[in-house]
Short mmCIF file of C-alpha atoms and ligand atoms in Angstrom, two decimals:
data_model
loop_
_atom_site.label_atom_id
_atom_site.label_comp_id
_atom_site.label_asym_id
_atom_site.label_seq_id
_atom_site.Cartn_x
_atom_site.Cartn_y
_atom_site.Cartn_z
CA UNK P 24 9.39 30.92 -0.85
CA UNK P 25 12.10 28.13 -0.95
CA UNK P 26 14.62 28.21 1.05
CA UNK P 27 17.88 27.45 -1.09
CA UNK P 28 20.55 27.11 1.70
CA UNK P 29 21.24 26.52 5.18
CA UNK P 30 20.48 29.33 7.58
CA UNK P 31 23.72 31.26 8.13
CA UNK P 32 22.71 31.45 11.99
CA UNK P 33 20.48 28.92 13.72
CA UNK P 34 16.85 29.96 14.22
CA UNK P 35 14.72 30.07 17.80
CA UNK P 36 12.89 26.72 18.24
CA UNK P 37 9.44 28.60 18.83
CA UNK P 38 9.80 30.56 15.23
CA UNK P 39 10.90 27.18 13.70
CA UNK P 40 7.77 25.27 15.39
CA UNK P 41 5.55 27.98 14.17
CA UNK P 42 6.84 27.75 10.45
CA UNK P 43 6.46 24.15 10.41
CA UNK P 44 2.70 24.28 11.20
CA UNK P 45 2.26 26.76 7.84
CA UNK P 46 4.32 23.74 6.05
CA UNK P 47 1.26 21.69 6.24
CA UNK P 48 -1.29 24.54 4.74
CA UNK P 49 -1.44 23.05 1.29
CA UNK P 50 -1.53 19.41 2.62
CA UNK P 51 -4.59 17.29 1.82
CA UNK P 52 -7.13 17.74 4.18
CA UNK P 53 -6.96 14.17 5.98
CA UNK P 54 -8.53 15.15 9.57
CA UNK P 55 -12.13 15.41 8.22
CA UNK P 56 -12.39 12.41 5.94
CA UNK P 57 -11.56 13.95 2.66
CA UNK P 58 -8.84 12.10 1.73
CA UNK P 59 -9.33 8.40 0.76
CA UNK P 60 -5.54 6.90 0.96
CA UNK P 61 -2.44 7.39 2.79
CA UNK P 62 -3.47 8.47 5.70
CA UNK P 63 -4.76 6.85 8.93
CA UNK P 64 -6.04 9.20 11.21
CA UNK P 65 -8.04 9.47 14.59
CA UNK P 66 -7.90 12.75 16.53
CA UNK P 67 -5.61 15.09 18.09
CA UNK P 68 -5.62 13.27 21.22
CA UNK P 69 -4.48 10.34 19.55
CA UNK P 70 -2.04 11.95 17.63
CA UNK P 71 -0.91 13.53 20.59
CA UNK P 72 -0.07 10.36 22.19
CA UNK P 73 1.83 8.88 19.38
CA UNK P 74 4.02 11.79 19.22
CA UNK P 75 4.89 11.58 22.68
CA UNK P 76 5.52 7.63 22.45
CA UNK P 77 7.57 8.25 19.25
CA UNK P 78 9.82 11.33 20.78
CA UNK P 79 10.82 9.04 23.97
CA UNK P 80 12.98 7.01 21.68
CA UNK P 81 13.13 9.21 18.95
CA UNK P 82 17.34 9.09 19.38
CA UNK P 83 17.54 5.19 20.08
CA UNK P 84 18.74 3.09 17.54
CA UNK P 85 17.76 -0.43 16.82
CA UNK P 86 20.79 -1.35 14.20
CA UNK P 87 22.36 -3.18 17.27
CA UNK P 88 19.86 -4.82 18.76
CA UNK P 89 22.14 -5.95 21.71
CA UNK P 90 22.71 -2.17 22.18
CA UNK P 91 18.95 -0.65 22.71
CA UNK P 92 17.26 -3.73 24.79
CA UNK P 93 14.40 -1.31 25.05
CA UNK P 94 13.75 -1.60 20.91
CA UNK P 95 14.59 -5.42 20.93
CA UNK P 96 11.85 -5.49 23.41
CA UNK P 97 9.31 -3.55 21.50
CA UNK P 98 10.25 -5.59 18.65
CA UNK P 99 9.65 -8.86 20.63
CA UNK P 100 6.09 -7.79 21.70
CA UNK P 101 5.26 -6.65 18.69
CA UNK P 102 6.05 -9.72 16.87
CA UNK P 103 4.31 -11.96 19.21
CA UNK P 104 1.25 -10.06 19.20
CA UNK P 105 1.34 -10.43 15.37
CA UNK P 106 2.38 -14.36 15.34
CA UNK P 107 -0.72 -14.61 17.71
CA UNK P 108 -3.29 -12.57 15.81
CA UNK P 109 -2.25 -14.46 12.54
CA UNK P 110 -2.96 -17.72 14.07
CA UNK P 111 0.97 -19.01 14.26
CA UNK P 112 2.34 -21.44 16.25
CA UNK P 113 5.26 -20.46 18.98
CA UNK P 114 7.83 -20.90 16.07
CA UNK P 115 6.50 -17.73 14.16
CA UNK P 116 9.37 -15.08 14.26
CA UNK P 117 10.22 -11.72 12.51
CA UNK P 118 11.46 -8.50 12.41
CA UNK P 119 9.87 -4.95 12.41
CA UNK P 120 10.51 -2.82 9.39
CA UNK P 121 10.17 0.77 8.39
CA UNK P 122 7.16 -0.19 6.39
CA UNK P 123 5.09 -2.28 3.68
CA UNK P 124 7.93 -1.64 1.04
CA UNK P 125 10.43 -3.00 3.20
CA UNK P 126 8.59 -6.15 4.23
CA UNK P 127 8.01 -6.70 0.74
CA UNK P 128 11.53 -6.43 -0.47
CA UNK P 129 12.71 -8.27 2.35
CA UNK P 130 10.65 -11.48 1.47
CA UNK P 131 11.96 -11.21 -2.36
CA UNK P 132 15.53 -11.09 -1.01
CA UNK P 133 14.92 -14.01 1.67
CA UNK P 134 13.47 -16.52 -0.93
CA UNK P 135 15.65 -15.72 -3.75
CA UNK P 136 18.70 -16.36 -1.39
CA UNK P 137 16.90 -19.21 -0.05
CA UNK P 138 16.54 -20.90 -3.48
CA UNK P 139 20.11 -20.13 -4.34
CA UNK P 140 21.53 -21.92 -1.23
CA UNK P 141 19.06 -24.68 -0.96
CA UNK P 142 18.36 -25.62 -4.81
CA UNK P 143 21.35 -23.46 -6.37
CA UNK P 144 18.68 -21.55 -8.61
CA UNK P 145 20.58 -19.03 -10.68
CA UNK P 146 17.90 -17.64 -12.54
CA UNK P 147 14.97 -16.95 -9.93
CA UNK P 148 11.32 -16.20 -10.78
CA UNK P 149 8.23 -15.53 -8.81
CA UNK P 150 4.43 -15.72 -9.32
CA UNK P 151 2.80 -12.40 -8.73
CA UNK P 152 -1.42 -11.87 -9.14
CA UNK P 153 -1.31 -8.64 -11.61
CA UNK P 154 -3.06 -6.91 -8.70
CA UNK P 155 0.05 -7.41 -6.51
CA UNK P 156 1.32 -3.90 -4.87
CA UNK P 157 3.83 -2.25 -6.92
CA UNK P 158 6.23 -2.61 -3.92
CA UNK P 159 6.66 -6.30 -5.53
CA UNK P 160 7.37 -4.95 -8.91
CA UNK P 161 10.17 -2.79 -7.42
CA UNK P 162 11.50 -5.96 -5.38
CA UNK P 163 11.69 -7.75 -8.93
CA UNK P 164 13.46 -4.67 -10.46
CA UNK P 165 15.81 -4.21 -7.51
CA UNK P 166 16.79 -7.68 -6.76
CA UNK P 167 16.78 -9.29 -10.50
CA UNK P 168 13.74 -11.85 -9.91
CA UNK P 169 11.58 -12.32 -13.05
CA UNK P 170 7.88 -11.64 -12.79
CA UNK P 171 5.26 -14.33 -13.91
CA UNK P 172 1.91 -12.39 -13.70
CA UNK P 173 -1.09 -14.73 -12.67
CA UNK P 174 -4.30 -13.00 -14.49
CA UNK P 175 -7.60 -12.46 -12.84
CA UNK P 176 -10.84 -14.08 -13.12
CA UNK P 177 -14.21 -12.33 -14.38
CA UNK P 178 -14.54 -11.17 -10.87
CA UNK P 179 -11.01 -9.77 -10.81
CA UNK P 180 -9.76 -12.02 -8.17
CA UNK P 181 -6.36 -13.97 -9.21
CA UNK P 182 -6.96 -17.06 -11.09
CA UNK P 183 -5.65 -20.03 -9.28
CA UNK P 184 -6.34 -22.46 -11.88
CA UNK P 185 -3.44 -20.57 -13.91
CA UNK P 186 -1.26 -20.97 -10.71
CA UNK P 187 0.24 -24.13 -11.74
CA UNK P 188 1.21 -23.43 -15.19
CA UNK P 189 3.44 -20.61 -13.93
CA UNK P 190 5.82 -22.48 -11.27
CA UNK P 191 8.88 -23.93 -12.40
CA UNK P 192 12.04 -24.76 -11.15
CA UNK P 193 13.17 -21.34 -10.78
CA UNK P 194 10.06 -20.21 -9.07
CA UNK P 195 11.76 -18.95 -5.66
CA UNK P 196 8.23 -17.74 -4.26
CA UNK P 197 4.47 -17.20 -4.97
CA UNK P 198 2.72 -14.15 -3.51
CA UNK P 199 -0.86 -13.95 -2.44
CA UNK P 200 -2.78 -10.64 -0.89
CA UNK P 201 -5.21 -10.15 1.91
CA UNK P 202 -6.38 -7.78 0.23
CA UNK P 203 -4.98 -6.98 -3.00
CA UNK P 204 -4.54 -2.80 -2.84
CA UNK P 205 -6.73 -1.74 -5.98
CA UNK P 206 -9.81 -3.50 -5.66
CA UNK P 207 -9.56 -4.70 -1.95
CA UNK P 208 -10.01 -8.70 -2.94
CA UNK P 209 -8.36 -11.20 -0.97
CA UNK P 210 -6.61 -13.76 -3.00
CA UNK P 211 -7.27 -17.32 -2.91
CA UNK P 212 -4.86 -18.08 -0.51
CA UNK P 213 -6.07 -21.39 0.80
CA UNK P 214 -6.27 -22.56 -2.88
CA UNK P 215 -2.55 -21.04 -3.25
CA UNK P 216 -1.47 -22.60 -0.32
CA UNK P 217 -2.10 -26.06 -1.73
CA UNK P 218 -0.31 -25.61 -5.00
CA UNK P 219 2.82 -23.97 -3.04
CA UNK P 220 2.97 -27.43 -0.68
CA UNK P 221 2.53 -29.50 -3.76
CA UNK P 222 5.71 -27.52 -5.43
CA UNK P 223 7.46 -27.12 -2.36
CA UNK P 224 7.59 -23.20 -3.09
CA UNK P 225 7.33 -20.64 -0.36
CA UNK P 226 3.84 -18.63 -0.37
CA UNK P 227 3.99 -15.04 1.34
CA UNK P 228 0.86 -13.25 2.19
CA UNK P 229 0.90 -9.73 1.49
CA UNK P 230 -1.34 -8.44 4.62
CA UNK P 231 0.22 -4.94 4.44
CA UNK P 232 -3.20 -3.37 4.20
CA UNK P 233 -4.97 -6.11 6.08
CA UNK P 234 -3.16 -7.51 9.14
CA UNK P 235 -4.19 -5.07 11.49
CA UNK P 236 -8.03 -5.01 10.60
CA UNK P 237 -8.91 -8.56 8.90
CA UNK P 238 -8.63 -10.27 12.41
CA UNK P 239 -10.76 -7.96 13.91
CA UNK P 240 -13.24 -7.87 11.08
CA UNK P 241 -13.63 -11.72 11.65
CA UNK P 242 -13.65 -11.41 15.43
CA UNK P 243 -16.50 -8.99 14.91
CA UNK P 244 -18.58 -11.74 13.07
CA UNK P 245 -17.90 -11.52 9.34
CA UNK P 246 -17.06 -14.19 7.30
CA UNK P 247 -13.22 -13.50 6.24
CA UNK P 248 -11.75 -16.40 3.88
CA UNK P 249 -8.70 -17.64 5.50
CA UNK P 250 -5.42 -15.98 4.56
CA UNK P 251 -2.88 -16.22 7.62
CA UNK P 252 -0.86 -19.24 9.15
CA UNK P 253 -3.74 -21.32 9.30
CA UNK P 254 -3.33 -21.90 5.76
CA UNK P 255 -0.75 -24.70 5.88
CA UNK P 256 1.39 -23.70 3.02
CA UNK P 257 1.62 -19.72 4.02
CA UNK P 258 5.54 -19.32 4.98
CA UNK P 259 5.64 -15.73 5.58
CA UNK P 260 3.22 -12.61 6.17
CA UNK P 261 3.91 -8.79 5.76
CA UNK P 262 1.81 -6.52 8.01
CA UNK P 263 1.92 -2.66 8.58
CA UNK P 264 1.46 -1.00 11.84
CA UNK P 265 1.38 2.46 9.97
CA UNK P 266 -1.71 1.35 8.43
CA UNK P 267 -4.76 -0.30 10.11
CA UNK P 268 -2.45 -0.50 13.43
CA UNK P 269 -2.74 3.35 13.39
CA UNK P 270 0.92 3.62 14.68
CA UNK P 271 3.05 6.78 13.58
CA UNK P 272 4.64 6.16 10.22
CA UNK P 273 7.56 3.77 9.67
CA UNK P 274 6.40 0.77 10.91
CA UNK P 275 5.67 -2.60 9.77
CA UNK P 276 5.98 -6.32 10.22
CA UNK P 277 7.51 -9.25 8.46
CA UNK P 278 7.10 -12.87 10.25
CA UNK P 279 8.28 -16.05 8.76
CA UNK P 280 6.58 -19.66 10.15
CA UNK P 281 10.05 -20.51 11.35
CA UNK P 282 13.64 -19.28 11.45
CA UNK P 283 14.77 -21.74 8.64
CA UNK P 284 13.28 -18.71 6.33
CA UNK P 285 13.99 -15.74 8.24
CA UNK P 286 17.75 -16.77 8.67
CA UNK P 287 17.81 -16.33 4.79
CA UNK P 288 16.72 -12.25 5.54
CA UNK P 289 19.95 -11.74 7.77
CA UNK P 290 23.01 -10.04 6.41
CA UNK P 291 26.37 -10.92 7.92
CA UNK P 292 29.89 -9.09 6.88
CA UNK P 293 32.72 -10.31 8.82
CA UNK P 294 35.84 -8.47 7.45
CA UNK P 295 34.81 -4.81 7.90
CA UNK P 296 37.58 -2.47 9.32
CA UNK P 297 34.38 -1.10 11.52
CA UNK P 298 33.98 -4.60 13.08
CA UNK P 299 31.64 -7.61 12.19
CA UNK P 300 28.32 -6.47 11.33
CA UNK P 301 25.38 -8.41 11.25
CA UNK P 302 21.84 -7.03 10.24
CA UNK P 303 18.31 -8.50 10.03
CA UNK P 304 16.67 -6.31 7.72
CA UNK P 305 17.07 -3.48 4.79
CA UNK P 306 17.96 -0.60 7.09
CA UNK P 307 21.44 0.28 8.79
CA UNK P 308 20.30 2.87 11.52
CA UNK P 309 16.77 1.82 12.81
CA UNK P 310 14.30 4.39 14.02
CA UNK P 311 13.57 3.91 17.69
CA UNK P 312 10.54 6.61 17.78
CA UNK P 313 8.68 4.17 15.27
CA UNK P 314 9.17 1.22 17.39
CA UNK P 315 8.07 2.38 20.59
CA UNK P 316 5.01 4.46 18.75
CA UNK P 317 4.18 0.88 16.95
CA UNK P 318 4.25 -0.50 20.15
CA UNK P 319 2.41 2.23 21.81
CA UNK P 320 -0.34 1.80 19.38
CA UNK P 321 -0.93 -1.73 19.67
CA UNK P 322 -0.91 -1.32 23.67
CA UNK P 323 -3.46 1.50 23.18
CA UNK P 324 -5.74 -0.22 21.07
CA UNK P 325 -5.81 -3.78 22.40
CA UNK P 326 -8.38 -6.36 20.85
CA UNK P 327 -11.27 -4.16 21.75
CA UNK P 328 -10.24 -0.95 20.28
CA UNK P 329 -9.16 -2.49 16.86
CA UNK P 330 -12.46 -4.42 16.89
CA UNK P 331 -14.37 -1.17 17.49
CA UNK P 332 -12.19 0.74 14.57
CA UNK P 333 -12.96 -2.19 12.29
CA UNK P 334 -16.54 -2.26 13.19
CA UNK P 335 -16.81 1.30 12.46
CA UNK P 336 -14.59 0.87 9.23
CA UNK P 337 -17.22 -2.06 7.79
CA UNK P 338 -20.18 0.53 8.74
CA UNK P 339 -18.76 2.89 6.19
CA UNK P 340 -17.72 0.24 3.40
CA UNK P 341 -21.42 -0.77 3.59
CA UNK P 342 -22.89 2.37 3.61
CA UNK P 343 -20.69 3.11 0.29
CA UNK P 344 -21.27 -0.44 -1.45
CA UNK P 345 -24.89 -0.17 -0.90
CA UNK P 346 -24.87 3.62 -1.88
CA UNK P 347 -23.00 3.07 -4.91
CA UNK P 348 -25.05 -0.15 -5.93
CA UNK P 349 -27.94 2.19 -6.06
CA UNK P 350 -26.59 4.51 -8.55
CA UNK P 351 -27.55 2.90 -11.69
CA UNK P 352 -24.75 3.94 -13.92
CA UNK P 353 -21.95 2.79 -11.43
CA UNK P 354 -20.93 -0.90 -10.34
CA UNK P 355 -18.64 -2.02 -7.39
CA UNK P 356 -15.83 -4.33 -8.60
CA UNK P 357 -15.00 -7.60 -7.09
CA UNK P 358 -17.45 -10.45 -5.56
CA UNK P 359 -18.36 -9.11 -2.17
CA UNK P 360 -17.42 -12.56 -0.50
CA UNK P 361 -13.96 -11.64 -0.84
CA UNK P 362 -14.15 -7.82 -0.60
CA UNK P 363 -14.51 -7.76 3.38
CA UNK P 364 -12.65 -4.36 3.51
CA UNK P 365 -11.01 -2.16 4.23
CA UNK P 366 -10.93 -1.41 0.74
CA UNK P 367 -13.54 -0.68 -2.27
CA UNK P 368 -13.24 0.18 -5.66
CA UNK P 369 -15.75 1.27 -8.22
CA UNK P 370 -16.27 1.92 -12.16
CA UNK P 371 -18.85 2.92 -14.62
CA UNK P 372 -21.24 0.39 -16.55
CA UNK P 373 -22.65 3.12 -18.51
CA UNK P 374 -20.56 4.39 -21.96
CA UNK P 375 -21.69 7.74 -21.37
CA UNK P 376 -20.36 8.19 -17.75
CA UNK P 377 -16.23 8.49 -17.79
CA UNK P 378 -15.48 7.46 -14.44
CA UNK P 379 -12.40 9.48 -14.41
CA UNK P 380 -14.80 12.85 -15.38
CA UNK P 381 -16.61 11.62 -12.25
CA UNK P 382 -13.43 11.49 -10.31
CA UNK P 383 -12.91 15.17 -11.41
CA UNK P 384 -15.99 16.44 -10.47
CA UNK P 385 -15.51 14.75 -6.98
CA UNK P 386 -12.27 16.80 -6.55
CA UNK P 387 -14.06 19.93 -7.45
CA UNK P 388 -16.22 19.01 -4.53
CA UNK P 389 -13.16 18.90 -2.26
CA UNK P 390 -12.60 14.96 -2.35
CA UNK P 391 -9.51 13.26 -2.53
CA UNK P 392 -9.48 10.16 -4.31
CA UNK P 393 -7.16 7.72 -6.30
CA UNK P 394 -7.99 6.61 -9.74
CA UNK P 395 -7.49 2.83 -10.84
CA UNK P 396 -6.75 1.59 -14.32
CA UNK P 397 -7.22 -2.14 -16.21
CA UNK P 398 -10.17 -1.35 -15.64
CA UNK P 399 -10.94 2.20 -15.03
CA UNK P 400 -12.17 2.99 -11.72
CA UNK P 401 -12.12 5.03 -8.46
CA UNK P 402 -10.62 4.05 -5.29
CA UNK P 403 -11.75 4.20 -1.33
CA UNK P 404 -9.29 3.19 1.43
CA UNK P 405 -11.54 3.38 4.21
CA UNK P 406 -11.07 3.90 7.91
CA UNK P 407 -13.33 4.47 10.82
CA UNK P 408 -13.32 8.33 10.23
CA UNK P 409 -15.26 8.06 6.98
CA UNK P 410 -18.29 6.90 8.95
CA UNK P 411 -19.35 10.53 9.37
CA UNK P 412 -19.01 11.32 5.73
CA UNK P 413 -20.43 8.49 3.68
CA UNK P 414 -23.73 10.03 3.32
CA UNK P 415 -22.07 13.45 2.07
CA UNK P 416 -19.76 11.49 -0.41
CA UNK P 417 -22.56 9.56 -1.79
CA UNK P 418 -24.70 12.57 -2.09
CA UNK P 419 -21.96 14.16 -4.28
CA UNK P 420 -21.00 11.03 -6.18
CA UNK P 421 -24.78 11.01 -7.37
CA UNK P 422 -24.47 14.49 -8.34
CA UNK P 423 -20.88 13.93 -9.99
CA UNK P 424 -22.64 11.04 -12.04
CA UNK P 425 -25.40 13.22 -13.31
CA UNK P 426 -22.95 16.14 -14.37
CA UNK P 427 -20.98 13.66 -16.45
CA UNK P 428 -24.07 12.11 -17.82
CA UNK P 429 -24.90 15.42 -18.72
CA UNK P 430 -22.06 16.62 -20.20
CA UNK P 431 -20.01 13.99 -22.00
CA UNK P 432 -17.56 16.12 -23.20
CA UNK P 433 -15.90 16.62 -19.48
CA UNK P 434 -14.18 13.33 -20.47
CA UNK P 435 -12.08 15.24 -22.82
CA UNK P 436 -11.09 17.67 -20.23
CA UNK P 437 -9.39 18.46 -17.08
CA UNK P 438 -7.34 15.11 -15.51
CA UNK P 439 -10.11 12.68 -16.62
CA UNK P 440 -8.55 13.22 -20.49
CA UNK P 441 -4.77 12.86 -19.16
CA UNK P 442 -5.85 9.48 -16.97
CA UNK P 443 -7.89 8.52 -19.84
CA UNK P 444 -5.08 8.68 -22.56
CA UNK P 445 -2.29 7.51 -20.16
CA UNK P 446 -4.40 3.98 -18.99
CA UNK P 447 -5.54 3.39 -22.59
CA UNK P 448 -2.64 4.08 -24.85
CA UNK P 449 -1.27 0.88 -26.21
CA UNK P 450 2.35 2.46 -26.02
CA UNK P 451 3.17 1.51 -22.47
CA UNK P 452 6.91 1.96 -23.00
CA UNK P 453 6.12 5.41 -24.17
CA UNK P 454 3.77 6.39 -21.29
CA UNK P 455 6.55 4.53 -19.00
CA UNK P 456 9.38 7.11 -20.18
CA UNK P 457 7.26 10.02 -20.03
CA UNK P 458 6.21 9.69 -16.21
CA UNK P 459 9.91 9.08 -15.51
CA UNK P 460 10.98 11.86 -17.37
CA UNK P 461 8.44 14.03 -15.44
CA UNK P 462 8.49 12.82 -12.38
CA UNK P 463 12.65 13.09 -12.55
CA UNK P 464 12.24 16.72 -13.21
CA UNK P 465 10.28 16.98 -10.02
CA UNK P 466 13.60 16.20 -8.32
CA UNK P 467 16.16 18.37 -10.29
CA UNK P 468 18.46 20.52 -8.60
CA UNK P 469 15.82 23.37 -7.64
CA UNK P 470 12.81 21.70 -8.28
CA UNK P 471 11.00 21.87 -5.25
CA UNK P 472 8.58 25.17 -6.31
CA UNK P 473 7.40 23.72 -9.34
CA UNK P 474 6.27 20.66 -7.11
CA UNK P 475 4.34 22.58 -5.02
CA UNK P 476 2.88 24.55 -7.70
CA UNK P 477 1.54 21.71 -9.52
CA UNK P 478 0.29 20.21 -6.41
CA UNK P 479 -1.65 23.24 -5.78
CA UNK P 480 -3.42 22.72 -9.15
CA UNK P 481 -4.65 19.07 -8.80
CA UNK P 482 -4.19 18.34 -4.89
CA UNK P 483 -4.50 14.90 -4.70
CA UNK P 484 -2.06 12.03 -3.70
CA UNK P 485 -0.05 9.39 -5.42
CA UNK P 486 1.19 10.23 -9.06
CA UNK P 487 -1.79 12.38 -9.47
CA UNK P 488 0.55 15.58 -8.85
CA UNK P 489 2.01 15.33 -12.24
CA UNK P 490 -1.19 15.24 -14.04
CA UNK P 491 -0.71 18.79 -15.00
CA UNK P 492 2.50 18.72 -16.22
CA UNK P 493 1.58 15.53 -18.25
CA UNK P 494 -1.41 17.01 -19.40
CA UNK P 495 0.46 19.08 -22.17
CA UNK P 496 2.24 16.24 -23.60
CA UNK P 497 -1.47 14.25 -23.84
CA UNK P 498 -2.85 16.74 -25.80
CA UNK P 499 0.01 16.52 -28.10
CA UNK P 500 -0.31 12.88 -28.45
CA UNK P 501 -3.93 13.36 -28.78
CA UNK P 502 -4.04 15.82 -31.55
CA UNK P 503 -1.15 13.68 -33.51
CA UNK P 504 -3.40 10.80 -33.27
CA UNK P 505 -6.39 12.61 -34.63
CA UNK P 506 -4.41 13.97 -37.45
CA UNK P 507 -3.51 10.48 -38.29
CA UNK P 508 -6.89 9.09 -38.40
CA UNK P 509 -8.94 9.51 -41.88
C1 PLP N 16 0.66 -0.33 1.04
C2 PLP N 16 0.88 -1.49 0.84
C3 PLP N 16 2.20 -1.87 0.56
C4 PLP N 16 3.41 -0.83 0.80
O1 PLP N 16 3.35 -0.57 1.83
P1 PLP N 16 4.23 0.83 2.42
O2 PLP N 16 4.15 0.94 3.96
O3 PLP N 16 3.35 1.93 1.78
O4 PLP N 16 5.39 0.84 1.79
C5 PLP N 16 2.44 -3.27 0.20
N1 PLP N 16 1.43 -4.09 -0.10
C6 PLP N 16 -0.12 -3.51 -0.09
C7 PLP N 16 -0.78 -4.45 -0.13
C8 PLP N 16 -0.25 -2.71 0.75
O5 PLP N 16 -1.34 -1.91 0.56
#
């Protein structure tokens, strides 16, 4: 039952807490390694610890850094640790934000305003590899910065040879990722750095997913291509604590090589009747609990804890990579020298095996796996927790491939048909407006019930909950296309 109004009378706390537990009944099972995205989970004890750390500062507000000295201290210590981890000089400075998206949005705002102030750039542009996280495309739209897309080479790595050709006097920043989300590839940051320095353009490294694991993978002795402040051209880095830092949700960082960059991120309004106002980041009220939990997570783990998690994650990564390589119909995307974790993507090299149909088979076995497009594929965001399930996963994957190979018609049913059409339909504007329409409908007044039902039919993350509702449209489009064919 969805409640449609505030209860007339307040309810007892224990009754509410019990009901909260019921709310999670239909959510993905992230505690047993079935989910391959969205959640970073260790165990109940650790979750309790984070909750307690969060609770102590849940009401504290980081809006005004001079009011809650505790929060500013958390922030200082978090930023100092991150700067050191990324081999920054003592000048590296930064801000704790609410998440990766806020960190990415801020970088775009900062460099746009810096170019305005220092070079009078009126029509700002930035260079993004096509694999840049969607947050960057959101930033482009929000802040009206034109995107110049850097294509990939045949190994799905950003093609640095084409970078120079995309830079002009309006370029306010270049982006590289460590690693990029779709295939887990570390962009050629050292080469980007040279170009950035030659052209005197800021280079941001999006290490939202990699920031709290790549340093520890390297400490454990694996070759990791250079991506941090050791690369001279790198001017800023975003790194999420609520991903591989294992903090509670709502904590990321953005650091800059020095204050000359960061100052362009600041907002000041001196004429407000409510008082003179200054703010370092996007949010007004900043959640104290997210800060204390992030700080607590980093203190709890320390270098040894994060190294241990990185070791287990790499073990799961290796097991998956080797296991998938043994399934002749599949291939792992990217060049292993640049895919060092924690993400992995794979596709089909057999025209008779539709990878989305393989995904449907995996769903049916209780796995929750994200889909990729251009090229079509399946995705794994690997955590230490997955070490325990890689054998089961690979066994099910092998069986799924065999089933799809024996029943190629599976590609035309289930969510495979929807994903197939959605990613291959040449009319991208039409796909965009259909997704927008369907997505917006989930937010119409009283739309919650529908949302839950859809999620129940396709219990996956991301946009996948839309799949059921888009299926009708897809079968319509498919029917019309067939009709038109001679
Ligand atoms: C997760 C991620 C982001 C966005 O972070 P959120 O915390 O989800 O807002 C940005 N960039 C990369 C590479 C990411 O993996």
